[in-house]
């Protein structure tokens, strides 16, 4: 059936609405209306408590993995893994970018619980364990590396590197974890957790406007993800000499803000030249005084594209144009989701459109680690994301819940 023409999954819709309303105030900044839900903060603790509460009210067993990601299980995933039929996992993340939207992450977690409610109300008997995952620190907003929870879980990032990452105040990830009650000495690739995951499906708000654009061939409230663009983050450390902004002659200044301006401008030019996208979204200025010439400007570049060579060439070209070193902070190769699973998901959803995305996801990290993984995207009418304006209509969110119901019905029955 094309997206949405299935009978309405009311119990799941009602619980979706309740959970959505409960989460709405958590970490919301009253001034901007955006969300500030950063890893290992008090907001993060509130979100984790909420997740554990929702799992408990459904009788799920909650496990925190070595890294601090949360897993809520129905059924025994260890016994199932030992029998060669590991679990089906739904989920996403609850953290946000600075002043992010409500949907990026929470939509996937809330929809997973809501889908389970529908299945329970319908008396559906799971043929394999069902997990709901909440990955930590997906956005990397605090420590700089996106998908930190899934990278540490799979070993794509070493514990040495991850725990030593620092936030803007110089607090290490290890210190932040410890303060939040998670033992950093436990952090590392977690094979026990990974063994439990037979298939992972992440539902996410669309972060583009293919489904919302009447002129685009992809139509409907829900699409299936096919691949994730290669993407990376680089830092330029631009040094100068601190001095008085009023008394220093122009010719005597060593002002690194001029170099930062060049990086920003030339990033756009390089992206255009090499057919990719790039932006400088974050600066750190020392000493950051309006009447002081800076001593240092750190400039963070995010660059992505369909072709990894083009992205890397754009960054190298930028670095040589501005005469500065581009320090690579993270790189993620292209991810192609499991092709038979993509086809199956699309067919299950009545021929739902299949879309590639430029956004990074924990699903991509799991797929690269060899876990059969798929994604569903829920229509975002404007395509705006990483912004308080990010939006999805309630009917489309409900269609996303229905889509997950169908996916679980199909994938959790077969291996019984
Ligand atoms: C995460 O949302 C990213 O694409 O950076
Ligand atoms: Mn995001
Ligand atoms: Mn996300």
Short mmCIF file of N, CA, C and O in Angstrom, two decimals, residues 53-168:
data_model
loop_
_atom_site.label_atom_id
_atom_site.label_comp_id
_atom_site.label_asym_id
_atom_site.label_seq_id
_atom_site.Cartn_x
_atom_site.Cartn_y
_atom_site.Cartn_z
N UNK A 53 12.11 5.22 31.98
CA UNK A 53 10.72 5.19 32.45
C UNK A 53 9.79 4.60 31.40
O UNK A 53 8.92 3.77 31.72
N UNK A 54 9.96 5.01 30.15
CA UNK A 54 9.10 4.48 29.08
C UNK A 54 9.34 2.99 28.88
O UNK A 54 8.41 2.22 28.63
N UNK A 55 10.61 2.59 28.99
CA UNK A 55 10.93 1.16 28.85
C UNK A 55 10.28 0.37 29.99
O UNK A 55 9.67 -0.68 29.76
N UNK A 56 10.40 0.91 31.19
CA UNK A 56 9.87 0.19 32.36
C UNK A 56 8.36 0.05 32.29
O UNK A 56 7.81 -1.00 32.63
N UNK A 57 7.66 1.10 31.85
CA UNK A 57 6.19 1.00 31.83
C UNK A 57 5.72 -0.05 30.83
O UNK A 57 4.58 -0.50 30.88
N UNK A 58 6.60 -0.45 29.91
CA UNK A 58 6.26 -1.50 28.94
C UNK A 58 6.89 -2.84 29.32
O UNK A 58 6.86 -3.79 28.52
N UNK A 59 7.53 -2.88 30.48
CA UNK A 59 8.14 -4.13 30.95
C UNK A 59 9.39 -4.53 30.18
O UNK A 59 9.76 -5.70 30.15
N UNK A 60 10.07 -3.56 29.59
CA UNK A 60 11.29 -3.88 28.84
C UNK A 60 12.49 -3.89 29.79
O UNK A 60 12.50 -3.18 30.80
N UNK A 61 13.48 -4.69 29.46
CA UNK A 61 14.72 -4.72 30.25
C UNK A 61 15.68 -3.69 29.69
O UNK A 61 16.02 -3.72 28.50
N UNK A 62 16.15 -2.79 30.56
CA UNK A 62 17.05 -1.73 30.08
C UNK A 62 18.50 -2.12 30.39
O UNK A 62 18.82 -2.51 31.51
N UNK A 63 19.33 -2.02 29.38
CA UNK A 63 20.75 -2.29 29.53
C UNK A 63 21.50 -1.06 29.06
O UNK A 63 21.20 -0.51 28.00
N UNK A 64 22.49 -0.64 29.87
CA UNK A 64 23.40 0.42 29.42
C UNK A 64 24.65 -0.27 28.91
O UNK A 64 25.24 -1.09 29.62
N UNK A 65 25.06 0.03 27.68
CA UNK A 65 26.25 -0.66 27.16
C UNK A 65 27.52 -0.01 27.71
O UNK A 65 27.47 0.94 28.49
N UNK A 66 28.68 -0.53 27.29
CA UNK A 66 29.95 -0.06 27.86
C UNK A 66 30.17 1.43 27.66
O UNK A 66 30.89 2.09 28.40
N UNK A 67 29.52 1.94 26.61
CA UNK A 67 29.77 3.30 26.17
C UNK A 67 28.77 4.28 26.77
O UNK A 67 28.98 5.49 26.79
N UNK A 68 27.62 3.72 27.25
CA UNK A 68 26.58 4.57 27.81
C UNK A 68 25.35 4.68 26.93
O UNK A 68 24.41 5.42 27.26
N UNK A 69 25.34 3.99 25.78
CA UNK A 69 24.10 3.94 24.99
C UNK A 69 23.09 3.08 25.75
O UNK A 69 23.46 2.14 26.45
N UNK A 70 21.79 3.42 25.57
CA UNK A 70 20.73 2.69 26.28
C UNK A 70 20.01 1.75 25.33
O UNK A 70 19.71 2.12 24.18
N UNK A 71 19.70 0.55 25.83
CA UNK A 71 18.99 -0.46 25.04
C UNK A 71 17.84 -0.99 25.89
O UNK A 71 18.06 -1.40 27.03
N UNK A 72 16.65 -0.98 25.34
CA UNK A 72 15.48 -1.52 26.05
C UNK A 72 15.01 -2.74 25.27
O UNK A 72 14.71 -2.63 24.08
N UNK A 73 14.95 -3.88 25.95
CA UNK A 73 14.69 -5.14 25.24
C UNK A 73 13.38 -5.79 25.68
O UNK A 73 13.10 -5.88 26.88
N UNK A 74 12.66 -6.30 24.72
CA UNK A 74 11.56 -7.25 24.94
C UNK A 74 12.09 -8.59 24.44
O UNK A 74 12.47 -8.71 23.27
N UNK A 75 12.15 -9.58 25.33
CA UNK A 75 12.73 -10.87 24.95
C UNK A 75 14.19 -10.94 25.35
O UNK A 75 14.75 -9.96 25.84
N UNK A 76 14.79 -12.10 25.18
CA UNK A 76 16.17 -12.32 25.62
C UNK A 76 17.12 -12.27 24.43
O UNK A 76 17.25 -13.25 23.69
N UNK A 77 17.78 -11.15 24.23
CA UNK A 77 18.62 -11.02 23.03
C UNK A 77 19.86 -11.92 23.06
O UNK A 77 20.38 -12.29 22.00
N UNK A 78 20.31 -12.28 24.27
CA UNK A 78 21.49 -13.14 24.34
C UNK A 78 21.14 -14.57 23.92
O UNK A 78 21.88 -15.19 23.14
N UNK A 79 20.00 -15.04 24.41
CA UNK A 79 19.58 -16.40 24.00
C UNK A 79 19.33 -16.42 22.50
O UNK A 79 19.71 -17.38 21.80
N UNK A 80 18.70 -15.37 21.99
CA UNK A 80 18.40 -15.33 20.55
C UNK A 80 19.69 -15.28 19.73
O UNK A 80 19.81 -15.95 18.70
N UNK A 81 20.65 -14.49 20.21
CA UNK A 81 21.92 -14.40 19.49
C UNK A 81 22.62 -15.76 19.50
O UNK A 81 23.16 -16.20 18.48
N UNK A 82 22.58 -16.42 20.67
CA UNK A 82 23.22 -17.74 20.77
C UNK A 82 22.56 -18.73 19.84
O UNK A 82 23.20 -19.63 19.30
N UNK A 83 21.26 -18.54 19.61
CA UNK A 83 20.52 -19.45 18.70
C UNK A 83 20.65 -19.01 17.24
O UNK A 83 20.03 -19.59 16.35
N UNK A 84 21.42 -17.97 17.02
CA UNK A 84 21.68 -17.54 15.63
C UNK A 84 20.62 -16.63 15.05
O UNK A 84 20.59 -16.41 13.84
N UNK A 85 19.72 -16.11 15.90
CA UNK A 85 18.67 -15.22 15.40
C UNK A 85 18.60 -13.97 16.26
O UNK A 85 17.66 -13.80 17.04
N UNK A 86 19.62 -13.11 16.18
CA UNK A 86 19.65 -11.94 17.06
C UNK A 86 18.49 -10.99 16.81
O UNK A 86 17.72 -11.14 15.86
N UNK A 87 18.38 -10.01 17.69
CA UNK A 87 17.18 -9.18 17.74
C UNK A 87 17.05 -8.15 16.63
O UNK A 87 17.99 -7.86 15.90
N UNK A 88 15.84 -7.61 16.58
CA UNK A 88 15.53 -6.47 15.71
C UNK A 88 15.54 -5.24 16.61
O UNK A 88 14.87 -5.23 17.64
N UNK A 89 16.27 -4.22 16.21
CA UNK A 89 16.38 -3.02 17.04
C UNK A 89 15.88 -1.80 16.26
O UNK A 89 16.25 -1.61 15.09
N UNK A 90 15.05 -1.02 16.93
CA UNK A 90 14.61 0.28 16.41
C UNK A 90 15.25 1.34 17.29
O UNK A 90 15.69 1.05 18.39
N UNK A 91 15.24 2.58 16.85
CA UNK A 91 15.71 3.64 17.74
C UNK A 91 16.50 4.71 17.03
O UNK A 91 16.63 4.70 15.81
N UNK A 92 17.04 5.62 17.85
CA UNK A 92 17.77 6.76 17.31
C UNK A 92 18.47 7.44 18.49
O UNK A 92 19.02 6.74 19.34
N UNK A 93 18.40 8.74 18.62
CA UNK A 93 19.11 9.45 19.69
C UNK A 93 18.23 10.55 20.25
O UNK A 93 17.23 10.95 19.63
N UNK A 94 18.58 11.05 21.44
CA UNK A 94 17.78 12.11 22.07
C UNK A 94 18.57 13.41 22.24
O UNK A 94 17.99 14.42 22.66
N UNK A 95 19.87 13.41 21.93
CA UNK A 95 20.64 14.66 22.07
C UNK A 95 20.40 15.55 20.85
O UNK A 95 19.77 15.13 19.88
N UNK A 96 20.90 16.77 20.93
CA UNK A 96 20.64 17.73 19.85
C UNK A 96 21.90 18.53 19.51
O UNK A 96 22.86 18.55 20.27
N UNK A 97 21.84 19.20 18.37
CA UNK A 97 22.83 20.23 18.06
C UNK A 97 22.48 21.47 18.90
O UNK A 97 21.40 21.53 19.48
N UNK A 98 23.35 22.48 18.95
CA UNK A 98 22.99 23.71 19.66
C UNK A 98 21.77 24.35 18.99
O UNK A 98 21.79 24.59 17.77
N UNK A 99 20.74 24.59 19.77
CA UNK A 99 19.49 25.15 19.25
C UNK A 99 18.92 24.33 18.10
O UNK A 99 18.50 24.87 17.05
N UNK A 100 18.91 23.04 18.32
CA UNK A 100 18.36 22.12 17.31
C UNK A 100 16.85 22.04 17.35
O UNK A 100 16.19 22.69 18.18
N UNK A 101 16.31 21.24 16.44
CA UNK A 101 14.87 21.05 16.37
C UNK A 101 14.42 19.91 17.27
O UNK A 101 15.23 19.19 17.86
N UNK A 102 13.11 19.74 17.34
CA UNK A 102 12.54 18.73 18.23
C UNK A 102 12.64 17.33 17.65
O UNK A 102 12.56 16.34 18.39
N UNK A 103 12.80 17.20 16.33
CA UNK A 103 12.56 15.93 15.65
C UNK A 103 13.81 15.08 15.43
O UNK A 103 13.74 13.86 15.41
N UNK A 104 14.93 15.76 15.17
CA UNK A 104 16.17 15.06 14.82
C UNK A 104 16.60 14.21 16.01
O UNK A 104 17.16 14.72 16.98
N UNK A 105 16.33 12.92 15.93
CA UNK A 105 16.66 11.99 17.00
C UNK A 105 15.43 11.51 17.75
O UNK A 105 15.02 10.35 17.61
N UNK A 106 14.78 12.42 18.53
CA UNK A 106 13.63 11.95 19.32
C UNK A 106 12.53 11.30 18.49
O UNK A 106 11.85 10.39 18.97
N UNK A 107 12.36 11.74 17.24
CA UNK A 107 11.30 11.14 16.44
C UNK A 107 11.49 9.62 16.33
O UNK A 107 10.52 8.85 16.41
N UNK A 108 12.73 9.19 16.16
CA UNK A 108 12.99 7.76 16.00
C UNK A 108 12.79 6.97 17.28
O UNK A 108 12.34 5.82 17.25
N UNK A 109 13.11 7.59 18.43
CA UNK A 109 12.96 6.89 19.72
C UNK A 109 11.49 6.81 20.10
O UNK A 109 10.96 5.74 20.44
N UNK A 110 10.79 7.95 20.00
CA UNK A 110 9.38 7.99 20.38
C UNK A 110 8.56 7.09 19.45
O UNK A 110 7.67 6.35 19.90
N UNK A 111 8.86 7.12 18.16
CA UNK A 111 8.11 6.29 17.20
C UNK A 111 8.31 4.81 17.48
O UNK A 111 7.39 4.00 17.28
N UNK A 112 9.50 4.46 17.95
CA UNK A 112 9.77 3.04 18.26
C UNK A 112 8.89 2.57 19.42
O UNK A 112 8.25 1.51 19.34
N UNK A 113 8.84 3.37 20.50
CA UNK A 113 7.96 2.99 21.63
C UNK A 113 6.50 2.95 21.17
O UNK A 113 5.74 2.06 21.55
N UNK A 114 6.11 3.92 20.34
CA UNK A 114 4.71 3.98 19.89
C UNK A 114 4.37 2.77 19.01
O UNK A 114 3.26 2.22 19.10
N UNK A 115 5.31 2.36 18.19
CA UNK A 115 5.06 1.18 17.33
C UNK A 115 4.86 -0.05 18.20
O UNK A 115 3.98 -0.89 17.94
N UNK A 116 5.68 -0.16 19.25
CA UNK A 116 5.53 -1.31 20.16
C UNK A 116 4.15 -1.27 20.82
O UNK A 116 3.50 -2.31 20.98
N UNK A 117 3.69 -0.09 21.18
CA UNK A 117 2.36 0.02 21.80
C UNK A 117 1.28 -0.47 20.84
O UNK A 117 0.33 -1.13 21.24
N UNK A 118 1.42 -0.10 19.58
CA UNK A 118 0.43 -0.57 18.61
C UNK A 118 0.47 -2.10 18.51
O UNK A 118 -0.57 -2.76 18.50
N UNK A 119 1.66 -2.63 18.42
CA UNK A 119 1.80 -4.09 18.27
C UNK A 119 1.23 -4.81 19.50
O UNK A 119 0.56 -5.84 19.37
N UNK A 120 1.50 -4.25 20.67
CA UNK A 120 0.97 -4.86 21.90
C UNK A 120 -0.56 -4.81 21.91
O UNK A 120 -1.22 -5.79 22.26
N UNK A 121 -1.10 -3.66 21.53
CA UNK A 121 -2.56 -3.52 21.53
C UNK A 121 -3.19 -4.48 20.52
O UNK A 121 -4.31 -4.96 20.72
N UNK A 122 -2.46 -4.76 19.45
CA UNK A 122 -2.98 -5.66 18.41
C UNK A 122 -2.72 -7.13 18.75
O UNK A 122 -3.10 -8.03 18.00
N UNK A 123 -1.99 -7.35 19.87
CA UNK A 123 -1.70 -8.73 20.29
C UNK A 123 -0.66 -9.41 19.42
O UNK A 123 -0.61 -10.64 19.35
N UNK A 124 0.20 -8.62 18.80
CA UNK A 124 1.23 -9.21 17.93
C UNK A 124 2.27 -9.95 18.77
O UNK A 124 2.81 -9.40 19.74
N UNK A 125 2.54 -11.21 18.42
CA UNK A 125 3.54 -12.00 19.15
C UNK A 125 4.88 -11.88 18.43
O UNK A 125 5.00 -12.29 17.27
N UNK A 126 5.86 -11.32 19.11
CA UNK A 126 7.18 -11.15 18.50
C UNK A 126 7.85 -12.51 18.31
O UNK A 126 7.87 -13.32 19.24
N UNK A 127 8.40 -12.72 17.14
CA UNK A 127 9.11 -13.97 16.88
C UNK A 127 10.59 -13.88 17.19
O UNK A 127 11.33 -14.85 17.06
N UNK A 128 11.05 -12.70 17.56
CA UNK A 128 12.46 -12.51 17.94
C UNK A 128 12.51 -11.32 18.90
O UNK A 128 11.58 -10.51 18.93
N UNK A 129 13.55 -11.18 19.67
CA UNK A 129 13.61 -10.05 20.60
C UNK A 129 13.55 -8.72 19.85
O UNK A 129 14.07 -8.60 18.74
N UNK A 130 12.90 -7.76 20.49
CA UNK A 130 12.82 -6.42 19.92
C UNK A 130 13.52 -5.47 20.87
O UNK A 130 13.21 -5.43 22.08
N UNK A 131 14.44 -4.70 20.33
CA UNK A 131 15.15 -3.70 21.14
C UNK A 131 14.80 -2.30 20.69
O UNK A 131 14.47 -2.07 19.52
N UNK A 132 14.88 -1.37 21.64
CA UNK A 132 14.77 0.05 21.30
C UNK A 132 16.04 0.70 21.83
O UNK A 132 16.36 0.59 23.02
N UNK A 133 16.77 1.35 20.92
CA UNK A 133 18.08 1.91 21.29
C UNK A 133 18.01 3.42 21.37
O UNK A 133 17.31 4.07 20.59
N UNK A 134 18.78 3.95 22.31
CA UNK A 134 18.96 5.40 22.39
C UNK A 134 20.46 5.63 22.44
O UNK A 134 21.12 5.36 23.45
N UNK A 135 21.00 6.09 21.30
CA UNK A 135 22.45 6.30 21.23
C UNK A 135 22.82 7.63 21.88
O UNK A 135 22.11 8.63 21.75
N UNK A 136 23.96 7.62 22.56
CA UNK A 136 24.44 8.84 23.22
C UNK A 136 25.26 9.69 22.27
O UNK A 136 25.94 9.17 21.38
N UNK A 137 25.20 10.99 22.47
CA UNK A 137 26.10 11.94 21.81
C UNK A 137 26.15 11.76 20.30
O UNK A 137 27.23 11.71 19.71
N UNK A 138 24.99 11.68 19.67
CA UNK A 138 24.96 11.49 18.21
C UNK A 138 25.46 12.72 17.48
O UNK A 138 26.10 12.63 16.45
N UNK A 139 25.11 13.88 18.00
CA UNK A 139 25.44 15.11 17.25
C UNK A 139 26.88 15.57 17.46
O UNK A 139 27.37 16.39 16.68
N UNK A 140 27.51 15.08 18.51
CA UNK A 140 28.87 15.56 18.78
C UNK A 140 28.91 17.04 19.11
O UNK A 140 29.92 17.70 18.93
N UNK A 141 27.80 17.56 19.62
CA UNK A 141 27.71 19.01 19.86
C UNK A 141 28.65 19.44 20.97
O UNK A 141 29.14 20.56 20.96
N UNK A 142 28.88 18.55 21.93
CA UNK A 142 29.72 18.95 23.07
C UNK A 142 31.19 18.61 22.86
O UNK A 142 32.06 19.41 23.19
N UNK A 143 31.46 17.42 22.32
CA UNK A 143 32.86 16.97 22.23
C UNK A 143 33.40 16.93 20.81
O UNK A 143 34.54 16.55 20.58
N UNK A 144 32.57 17.30 19.84
CA UNK A 144 33.09 17.54 18.49
C UNK A 144 33.00 16.39 17.51
O UNK A 144 33.09 16.63 16.30
N UNK A 145 32.86 15.16 17.98
CA UNK A 145 32.80 14.03 17.05
C UNK A 145 31.38 13.49 17.03
O UNK A 145 30.86 13.05 18.07
N UNK A 146 30.75 13.54 15.86
CA UNK A 146 29.37 13.07 15.74
C UNK A 146 29.31 11.55 15.87
O UNK A 146 30.28 10.85 15.55
N UNK A 147 28.17 11.06 16.31
CA UNK A 147 27.94 9.61 16.48
C UNK A 147 28.97 9.00 17.44
O UNK A 147 29.43 7.87 17.23
N UNK A 148 29.33 9.77 18.47
CA UNK A 148 30.36 9.27 19.39
C UNK A 148 29.92 7.96 20.04
O UNK A 148 30.73 7.04 20.21
N UNK A 149 28.64 7.86 20.42
CA UNK A 149 28.16 6.64 21.09
C UNK A 149 28.30 5.41 20.22
O UNK A 149 28.78 4.37 20.66
N UNK A 150 27.89 5.51 18.96
CA UNK A 150 27.97 4.33 18.09
C UNK A 150 29.40 4.10 17.61
O UNK A 150 29.81 2.96 17.38
N UNK A 151 30.18 5.17 17.46
CA UNK A 151 31.59 4.97 17.06
C UNK A 151 32.36 4.23 18.16
O UNK A 151 33.16 3.35 17.88
N UNK A 152 32.12 4.62 19.42
CA UNK A 152 32.82 3.94 20.52
C UNK A 152 32.32 2.50 20.65
O UNK A 152 33.10 1.57 20.88
N UNK A 153 31.01 2.33 20.49
CA UNK A 153 30.41 0.99 20.59
C UNK A 153 31.03 0.01 19.58
O UNK A 153 31.31 -1.14 19.89
N UNK A 154 31.23 0.49 18.36
CA UNK A 154 31.71 -0.39 17.28
C UNK A 154 33.23 -0.40 17.16
O UNK A 154 33.79 -1.16 16.38
N UNK A 155 33.89 0.50 17.90
CA UNK A 155 35.34 0.60 17.78
C UNK A 155 35.77 1.49 16.63
O UNK A 155 36.97 1.61 16.36
N UNK A 156 34.82 2.15 15.97
CA UNK A 156 35.20 3.08 14.88
C UNK A 156 35.97 4.27 15.46
O UNK A 156 36.73 4.92 14.74
N UNK A 157 35.76 4.55 16.73
CA UNK A 157 36.60 5.53 17.45
C UNK A 157 37.16 4.81 18.67
O UNK A 157 36.40 4.14 19.39
N UNK A 158 38.45 4.95 18.91
CA UNK A 158 39.03 4.26 20.07
C UNK A 158 38.59 4.95 21.36
O UNK A 158 38.30 6.15 21.37
N UNK A 159 38.60 4.19 22.45
CA UNK A 159 38.23 4.79 23.74
C UNK A 159 39.26 5.85 24.12
O UNK A 159 38.91 6.88 24.70
N UNK A 160 40.54 5.62 23.77
CA UNK A 160 41.57 6.60 24.13
C UNK A 160 41.23 7.95 23.51
O UNK A 160 41.27 8.99 24.16
N UNK A 161 40.87 7.91 22.23
CA UNK A 161 40.57 9.18 21.54
C UNK A 161 39.29 9.80 22.11
O UNK A 161 39.24 10.98 22.41
N UNK A 162 38.24 8.98 22.21
CA UNK A 162 36.95 9.51 22.63
C UNK A 162 37.00 10.12 24.03
O UNK A 162 36.53 11.24 24.25
N UNK A 163 37.62 9.38 24.96
CA UNK A 163 37.61 9.85 26.36
C UNK A 163 38.45 11.11 26.54
O UNK A 163 38.22 11.89 27.46
N UNK A 164 39.39 11.33 25.62
CA UNK A 164 40.26 12.51 25.74
C UNK A 164 39.67 13.74 25.04
O UNK A 164 40.21 14.84 25.18
N UNK A 165 38.59 13.57 24.29
CA UNK A 165 37.97 14.73 23.65
C UNK A 165 37.53 15.72 24.71
O UNK A 165 37.11 15.31 25.80
N UNK A 166 37.63 17.00 24.41
CA UNK A 166 37.25 18.01 25.40
C UNK A 166 36.12 18.89 24.88
O UNK A 166 35.97 19.09 23.67
N UNK A 167 35.34 19.41 25.82
CA UNK A 167 34.29 20.37 25.44
C UNK A 167 34.87 21.78 25.49
O UNK A 167 36.07 21.98 25.73
N UNK A 168 34.02 22.77 25.28
CA UNK A 168 34.49 24.16 25.19
C UNK A 168 35.11 24.64 26.50
O UNK A 168 35.91 25.57 26.51
#
